[in-house]
């Protein structure tokens, strides 16, 4: 699974592994210059880069380590190898990815800031790292679909749920359309929560084309809302891998729980075919 880089190489392959603490290691084929570094460049943010030194671990192998303490703002980070004294960067291709340690991670009770980093292959075959950094954070768990609504469980980090805690379904671009349901919660940071959301109130207006209702947790009356997402595992984009059944929300309207490409939990409303 290695590619030996030469003076004319433009790519190098990296095997990735994660440990339970969130440390990521990248084992690469050798590059031309021994002082080269692994460069992580934040997509859409010009000039935002993190440089990780490469050290030799075995003949023909170099390693870079991304420690949990390394600051990495939320976003998608593309990987390159930067050679000193050269304007050239080598594209990094994904090799083996051992991310078993990331599955069902559970931060310690009382954790104020939740961080998650998942290496993944891009659609055009390059290596990137998806990073989330949430403070506070509402981690979605089991989602169950009923005949007329959905219920979900989760864990709240960084803030305690108190009096007046609710989940809000919001329709972007239409601030007047907010539907609230009560939250059942343990009441302390790192506490479990659950809620049930009926579909019918989301379909009271006309549904012409698809509408995506975002789900937010409001820990107490007047508190800042927290986006409900699922980020504590090895899935970098859930929109196509976590698929739930749709149910009627109103005549001619179907509602379906779903995740976005950023792993945020939503409810999608769409016109229902007459013969469906």
mmCIF file of C-alpha atoms in Angstrom:
data_model
loop_
_atom_site.group_PDB
_atom_site.id
_atom_site.type_symbol
_atom_site.label_atom_id
_atom_site.label_comp_id
_atom_site.label_asym_id
_atom_site.label_seq_id
_atom_site.Cartn_x
_atom_site.Cartn_y
_atom_site.Cartn_z
ATOM 1 C CA UNK A 1 0.000 0.000 0.000
ATOM 2 C CA UNK A 2 2.981 2.337 -0.399
ATOM 3 C CA UNK A 3 4.099 4.513 -3.274
ATOM 4 C CA UNK A 4 7.761 5.463 -3.522
ATOM 5 C CA UNK A 5 8.054 9.137 -4.371
ATOM 6 C CA UNK A 6 10.673 10.276 -6.861
ATOM 7 C CA UNK A 7 11.842 13.696 -7.903
ATOM 8 C CA UNK A 8 9.030 13.804 -10.432
ATOM 9 C CA UNK A 9 6.280 12.274 -8.248
ATOM 10 C CA UNK A 10 3.162 14.326 -7.689
ATOM 11 C CA UNK A 11 1.354 12.054 -5.198
ATOM 12 C CA UNK A 12 2.140 10.033 -2.080
ATOM 13 C CA UNK A 13 -0.072 7.557 -0.231
ATOM 14 C CA UNK A 14 -0.850 7.683 3.486
ATOM 15 C CA UNK A 15 -2.216 5.014 5.815
ATOM 16 C CA UNK A 16 -4.198 6.512 8.720
ATOM 17 C CA UNK A 17 -4.910 5.225 12.230
ATOM 18 C CA UNK A 18 -6.752 6.668 15.230
ATOM 19 C CA UNK A 19 -6.465 5.922 18.944
ATOM 20 C CA UNK A 20 -9.194 6.302 21.614
ATOM 21 C CA UNK A 21 -7.840 9.708 22.685
ATOM 22 C CA UNK A 22 -8.349 11.077 19.180
ATOM 23 C CA UNK A 23 -4.714 11.091 18.062
ATOM 24 C CA UNK A 24 -4.346 10.536 14.310
ATOM 25 C CA UNK A 25 -1.201 9.074 12.768
ATOM 26 C CA UNK A 26 -0.357 9.249 9.071
ATOM 27 C CA UNK A 27 2.187 6.754 7.704
ATOM 28 C CA UNK A 28 3.458 7.876 4.305
ATOM 29 C CA UNK A 29 5.715 6.565 1.600
ATOM 30 C CA UNK A 30 9.024 8.491 1.577
ATOM 31 C CA UNK A 31 9.204 11.851 -0.125
ATOM 32 C CA UNK A 32 12.164 13.409 -1.905
ATOM 33 C CA UNK A 33 13.293 15.731 0.900
ATOM 34 C CA UNK A 34 13.775 14.423 4.483
ATOM 35 C CA UNK A 35 12.669 17.795 5.932
ATOM 36 C CA UNK A 36 9.269 17.633 4.224
ATOM 37 C CA UNK A 37 6.115 18.140 6.282
ATOM 38 C CA UNK A 38 2.531 16.972 6.086
ATOM 39 C CA UNK A 39 0.432 20.029 5.310
ATOM 40 C CA UNK A 40 -3.250 20.253 6.275
ATOM 41 C CA UNK A 41 -4.984 23.083 4.433
ATOM 42 C CA UNK A 42 -8.467 24.174 5.465
ATOM 43 C CA UNK A 43 -10.822 24.195 2.519
ATOM 44 C CA UNK A 44 -12.378 27.578 1.723
ATOM 45 C CA UNK A 45 -10.098 29.424 4.162
ATOM 46 C CA UNK A 46 -7.082 30.783 2.306
ATOM 47 C CA UNK A 47 -3.922 30.759 4.381
ATOM 48 C CA UNK A 48 -5.308 28.511 7.139
ATOM 49 C CA UNK A 49 -2.793 25.667 7.377
ATOM 50 C CA UNK A 50 -1.315 23.281 9.922
ATOM 51 C CA UNK A 51 2.136 21.765 9.364
ATOM 52 C CA UNK A 52 3.024 18.395 10.897
ATOM 53 C CA UNK A 53 6.667 17.249 10.867
ATOM 54 C CA UNK A 54 7.484 13.876 9.314
ATOM 55 C CA UNK A 55 9.773 11.422 11.098
ATOM 56 C CA UNK A 56 11.182 8.131 9.845
ATOM 57 C CA UNK A 57 9.692 5.098 11.604
ATOM 58 C CA UNK A 58 11.018 2.293 9.387
ATOM 59 C CA UNK A 59 12.826 1.931 6.077
ATOM 60 C CA UNK A 60 10.564 3.399 3.436
ATOM 61 C CA UNK A 61 8.065 4.876 5.932
ATOM 62 C CA UNK A 62 7.568 8.367 7.330
ATOM 63 C CA UNK A 63 5.047 9.335 10.012
ATOM 64 C CA UNK A 64 3.165 12.486 10.980
ATOM 65 C CA UNK A 65 1.111 12.742 14.171
ATOM 66 C CA UNK A 66 -1.913 14.977 14.709
ATOM 67 C CA UNK A 67 -2.320 15.288 18.471
ATOM 68 C CA UNK A 68 -5.716 16.098 20.041
ATOM 69 C CA UNK A 69 -4.124 19.243 21.522
ATOM 70 C CA UNK A 70 -3.282 20.633 18.070
ATOM 71 C CA UNK A 71 -5.700 23.445 17.237
ATOM 72 C CA UNK A 72 -7.776 22.618 14.190
ATOM 73 C CA UNK A 73 -10.872 24.776 13.554
ATOM 74 C CA UNK A 74 -14.008 23.082 12.289
ATOM 75 C CA UNK A 75 -14.056 22.340 8.582
ATOM 76 C CA UNK A 76 -12.605 20.078 5.904
ATOM 77 C CA UNK A 77 -8.818 19.919 5.695
ATOM 78 C CA UNK A 78 -7.040 18.658 2.571
ATOM 79 C CA UNK A 79 -3.713 16.851 3.011
ATOM 80 C CA UNK A 80 -0.531 17.602 1.062
ATOM 81 C CA UNK A 81 3.178 17.018 1.479
ATOM 82 C CA UNK A 82 5.227 20.208 1.375
ATOM 83 C CA UNK A 83 8.884 20.038 0.392
ATOM 84 C CA UNK A 84 11.209 22.669 1.902
ATOM 85 C CA UNK A 85 12.688 25.159 -0.499
ATOM 86 C CA UNK A 86 10.156 24.261 -3.163
ATOM 87 C CA UNK A 87 6.818 25.714 -4.168
ATOM 88 C CA UNK A 88 5.697 22.214 -5.087
ATOM 89 C CA UNK A 89 3.276 20.233 -2.923
ATOM 90 C CA UNK A 90 2.480 16.548 -3.358
ATOM 91 C CA UNK A 91 -1.099 15.364 -3.312
ATOM 92 C CA UNK A 92 -1.777 12.747 -0.619
ATOM 93 C CA UNK A 93 -3.901 9.734 -1.569
ATOM 94 C CA UNK A 94 -5.715 7.676 1.091
ATOM 95 C CA UNK A 95 -4.360 4.230 1.901
ATOM 96 C CA UNK A 96 -5.559 1.983 4.718
ATOM 97 C CA UNK A 97 -7.697 3.726 7.332
ATOM 98 C CA UNK A 98 -7.959 2.081 10.764
ATOM 99 C CA UNK A 99 -10.556 4.204 12.533
ATOM 100 C CA UNK A 100 -12.082 1.568 14.824
ATOM 101 C CA UNK A 101 -11.100 3.566 17.915
ATOM 102 C CA UNK A 102 -13.403 6.400 16.815
ATOM 103 C CA UNK A 103 -16.565 4.271 16.834
ATOM 104 C CA UNK A 104 -19.027 5.222 19.599
ATOM 105 C CA UNK A 105 -16.610 7.504 21.422
ATOM 106 C CA UNK A 106 -17.938 8.879 24.699
ATOM 107 C CA UNK A 107 -16.322 12.063 26.048
ATOM 108 C CA UNK A 108 -15.985 12.360 29.797
ATOM 109 C CA UNK A 109 -18.929 13.759 31.745
ATOM 110 C CA UNK A 110 -18.554 17.508 32.061
ATOM 111 C CA UNK A 111 -16.616 17.914 28.805
ATOM 112 C CA UNK A 112 -17.122 21.510 27.679
ATOM 113 C CA UNK A 113 -15.789 21.259 24.126
ATOM 114 C CA UNK A 114 -16.303 18.237 21.881
ATOM 115 C CA UNK A 115 -13.801 17.643 19.086
ATOM 116 C CA UNK A 116 -13.929 15.005 16.359
ATOM 117 C CA UNK A 117 -11.508 14.404 13.456
ATOM 118 C CA UNK A 118 -12.127 11.803 10.772
ATOM 119 C CA UNK A 119 -9.756 11.110 7.847
ATOM 120 C CA UNK A 120 -11.662 10.303 4.658
ATOM 121 C CA UNK A 121 -11.257 9.927 0.891
ATOM 122 C CA UNK A 122 -12.598 12.797 -1.209
ATOM 123 C CA UNK A 123 -14.683 12.137 -4.302
ATOM 124 C CA UNK A 124 -11.658 12.794 -6.515
ATOM 125 C CA UNK A 125 -9.443 10.355 -4.610
ATOM 126 C CA UNK A 126 -7.487 12.591 -2.238
ATOM 127 C CA UNK A 127 -7.009 12.384 1.538
ATOM 128 C CA UNK A 128 -8.781 14.909 3.749
ATOM 129 C CA UNK A 129 -9.726 15.279 7.414
ATOM 130 C CA UNK A 130 -13.198 16.334 8.537
ATOM 131 C CA UNK A 131 -12.985 18.246 11.803
ATOM 132 C CA UNK A 132 -15.802 19.245 14.156
ATOM 133 C CA UNK A 133 -15.350 21.518 17.158
ATOM 134 C CA UNK A 134 -18.510 22.125 19.180
ATOM 135 C CA UNK A 135 -19.001 23.912 22.503
ATOM 136 C CA UNK A 136 -21.592 23.019 23.663
ATOM 137 C CA UNK A 137 -22.637 19.965 21.661
ATOM 138 C CA UNK A 138 -25.775 17.817 21.353
ATOM 139 C CA UNK A 139 -24.772 14.346 20.108
ATOM 140 C CA UNK A 140 -27.616 12.510 18.391
ATOM 141 C CA UNK A 141 -28.042 8.826 19.153
ATOM 142 C CA UNK A 142 -30.791 6.399 18.220
ATOM 143 C CA UNK A 143 -33.463 7.746 15.857
ATOM 144 C CA UNK A 144 -36.785 5.909 15.698
ATOM 145 C CA UNK A 145 -39.445 6.458 13.072
ATOM 146 C CA UNK A 146 -43.095 6.140 14.056
ATOM 147 C CA UNK A 147 -46.243 6.292 11.942
ATOM 148 C CA UNK A 148 -46.703 10.054 12.432
ATOM 149 C CA UNK A 149 -43.411 11.349 13.799
ATOM 150 C CA UNK A 150 -39.903 10.595 14.981
ATOM 151 C CA UNK A 151 -38.227 10.205 18.343
ATOM 152 C CA UNK A 152 -34.529 10.551 19.091
ATOM 153 C CA UNK A 153 -32.101 10.123 21.949
ATOM 154 C CA UNK A 154 -28.791 11.803 22.552
ATOM 155 C CA UNK A 155 -26.241 13.229 24.972
ATOM 156 C CA UNK A 156 -25.715 16.902 25.770
ATOM 157 C CA UNK A 157 -22.172 18.171 26.452
ATOM 158 C CA UNK A 158 -20.962 21.497 27.795
ATOM 159 C CA UNK A 159 -24.265 22.770 29.171
ATOM 160 C CA UNK A 160 -26.997 21.422 31.418
ATOM 161 C CA UNK A 161 -30.622 21.200 30.347
ATOM 162 C CA UNK A 162 -32.923 23.089 32.666
ATOM 163 C CA UNK A 163 -36.417 24.506 32.953
ATOM 164 C CA UNK A 164 -38.034 25.206 29.604
ATOM 165 C CA UNK A 165 -35.679 22.953 27.613
ATOM 166 C CA UNK A 166 -37.064 22.236 24.145
ATOM 167 C CA UNK A 167 -36.116 21.004 20.717
ATOM 168 C CA UNK A 168 -36.834 23.443 17.908
ATOM 169 C CA UNK A 169 -37.486 22.511 14.298
ATOM 170 C CA UNK A 170 -36.455 25.502 12.177
ATOM 171 C CA UNK A 171 -36.951 26.194 8.501
ATOM 172 C CA UNK A 172 -33.971 28.186 7.135
ATOM 173 C CA UNK A 173 -35.028 31.405 5.455
ATOM 174 C CA UNK A 174 -38.396 31.432 7.245
ATOM 175 C CA UNK A 175 -37.653 32.583 10.824
ATOM 176 C CA UNK A 176 -41.331 32.788 11.702
ATOM 177 C CA UNK A 177 -41.748 29.051 11.172
ATOM 178 C CA UNK A 178 -40.435 27.363 14.320
ATOM 179 C CA UNK A 179 -42.019 24.305 15.895
ATOM 180 C CA UNK A 180 -41.088 23.397 19.497
ATOM 181 C CA UNK A 181 -41.428 20.127 21.416
ATOM 182 C CA UNK A 182 -40.430 19.461 25.046
ATOM 183 C CA UNK A 183 -37.075 17.897 25.862
ATOM 184 C CA UNK A 184 -36.664 15.123 28.396
ATOM 185 C CA UNK A 185 -33.179 15.406 29.884
ATOM 186 C CA UNK A 186 -31.015 14.194 32.771
ATOM 187 C CA UNK A 187 -30.289 17.790 33.774
ATOM 188 C CA UNK A 188 -26.500 17.926 33.962
ATOM 189 C CA UNK A 189 -23.700 18.499 31.443
ATOM 190 C CA UNK A 190 -22.996 15.211 29.736
ATOM 191 C CA UNK A 191 -26.585 14.166 30.403
ATOM 192 C CA UNK A 192 -28.841 12.062 28.228
ATOM 193 C CA UNK A 193 -31.825 13.617 26.471
ATOM 194 C CA UNK A 194 -34.739 12.497 24.326
ATOM 195 C CA UNK A 195 -37.608 14.062 22.410
ATOM 196 C CA UNK A 196 -40.504 13.187 20.145
ATOM 197 C CA UNK A 197 -41.316 15.310 17.102
ATOM 198 C CA UNK A 198 -44.651 14.918 15.266
ATOM 199 C CA UNK A 199 -44.554 15.600 11.538
ATOM 200 C CA UNK A 200 -47.950 17.201 10.985
ATOM 201 C CA UNK A 201 -47.053 20.681 12.401
ATOM 202 C CA UNK A 202 -44.126 20.871 9.976
ATOM 203 C CA UNK A 203 -46.449 20.453 7.017
ATOM 204 C CA UNK A 204 -49.010 23.157 7.851
ATOM 205 C CA UNK A 205 -47.824 25.442 5.032
ATOM 206 C CA UNK A 206 -47.547 24.686 1.334
ATOM 207 C CA UNK A 207 -44.813 22.213 0.429
ATOM 208 C CA UNK A 208 -43.619 23.004 -3.069
ATOM 209 C CA UNK A 209 -40.390 21.164 -3.557
ATOM 210 C CA UNK A 210 -38.151 19.844 -0.807
ATOM 211 C CA UNK A 211 -37.891 21.607 2.566
ATOM 212 C CA UNK A 212 -35.261 20.770 5.174
ATOM 213 C CA UNK A 213 -36.162 21.445 8.797
ATOM 214 C CA UNK A 214 -33.109 21.817 11.049
ATOM 215 C CA UNK A 215 -33.246 20.445 14.611
ATOM 216 C CA UNK A 216 -31.824 22.505 17.478
ATOM 217 C CA UNK A 217 -31.748 21.859 21.219
ATOM 218 C CA UNK A 218 -32.489 24.852 23.472
ATOM 219 C CA UNK A 219 -31.166 23.850 26.938
ATOM 220 C CA UNK A 220 -33.374 26.283 28.880
ATOM 221 C CA UNK A 221 -35.644 29.253 28.320
ATOM 222 C CA UNK A 222 -33.625 32.057 26.701
ATOM 223 C CA UNK A 223 -30.467 29.950 26.255
ATOM 224 C CA UNK A 224 -28.500 29.800 23.018
ATOM 225 C CA UNK A 225 -29.585 26.893 20.790
ATOM 226 C CA UNK A 226 -27.307 23.916 20.157
ATOM 227 C CA UNK A 227 -27.312 22.117 16.804
ATOM 228 C CA UNK A 228 -28.189 18.421 17.110
ATOM 229 C CA UNK A 229 -25.568 16.428 15.190
ATOM 230 C CA UNK A 230 -23.814 13.081 15.232
ATOM 231 C CA UNK A 231 -20.040 13.398 15.063
ATOM 232 C CA UNK A 232 -18.579 10.972 17.616
ATOM 233 C CA UNK A 233 -17.689 8.061 15.367
ATOM 234 C CA UNK A 234 -15.867 7.306 12.118
ATOM 235 C CA UNK A 235 -18.531 8.528 9.648
ATOM 236 C CA UNK A 236 -17.431 11.760 7.955
ATOM 237 C CA UNK A 237 -20.687 12.320 6.039
ATOM 238 C CA UNK A 238 -23.961 10.622 6.974
ATOM 239 C CA UNK A 239 -26.337 12.014 4.360
ATOM 240 C CA UNK A 240 -26.177 8.904 2.175
ATOM 241 C CA UNK A 241 -25.186 6.212 4.678
ATOM 242 C CA UNK A 242 -27.917 6.781 7.311
ATOM 243 C CA UNK A 243 -31.257 6.437 5.529
ATOM 244 C CA UNK A 244 -34.586 6.409 7.365
ATOM 245 C CA UNK A 245 -38.079 5.585 6.079
ATOM 246 C CA UNK A 246 -40.452 8.372 5.189
ATOM 247 C CA UNK A 247 -43.970 8.739 6.598
ATOM 248 C CA UNK A 248 -47.010 10.851 5.617
ATOM 249 C CA UNK A 249 -46.949 14.287 7.248
ATOM 250 C CA UNK A 250 -50.068 15.609 5.479
ATOM 251 C CA UNK A 251 -51.997 14.938 2.295
ATOM 252 C CA UNK A 252 -49.424 14.849 -0.483
ATOM 253 C CA UNK A 253 -46.455 15.443 1.858
ATOM 254 C CA UNK A 254 -43.848 12.971 3.106
ATOM 255 C CA UNK A 255 -41.519 13.544 6.091
ATOM 256 C CA UNK A 256 -38.205 11.755 6.513
ATOM 257 C CA UNK A 257 -35.534 12.086 9.235
ATOM 258 C CA UNK A 258 -32.119 12.587 7.673
ATOM 259 C CA UNK A 259 -28.600 13.851 8.185
ATOM 260 C CA UNK A 260 -26.893 16.507 6.126
ATOM 261 C CA UNK A 261 -23.434 16.061 4.602
ATOM 262 C CA UNK A 262 -22.172 17.874 7.730
ATOM 263 C CA UNK A 263 -23.844 15.256 9.999
ATOM 264 C CA UNK A 264 -26.552 17.613 11.298
ATOM 265 C CA UNK A 265 -29.912 16.004 12.100
ATOM 266 C CA UNK A 266 -32.910 17.276 10.102
ATOM 267 C CA UNK A 267 -36.371 16.370 8.865
ATOM 268 C CA UNK A 268 -36.894 16.530 5.110
ATOM 269 C CA UNK A 269 -40.358 17.344 3.750
ATOM 270 C CA UNK A 270 -41.080 16.538 0.134
ATOM 271 C CA UNK A 271 -44.185 16.368 -2.066
ATOM 272 C CA UNK A 272 -45.554 12.849 -1.970
ATOM 273 C CA UNK A 273 -46.420 11.242 -5.329
ATOM 274 C CA UNK A 274 -50.147 10.651 -5.701
ATOM 275 C CA UNK A 275 -49.673 6.877 -6.084
ATOM 276 C CA UNK A 276 -47.062 6.538 -3.296
#
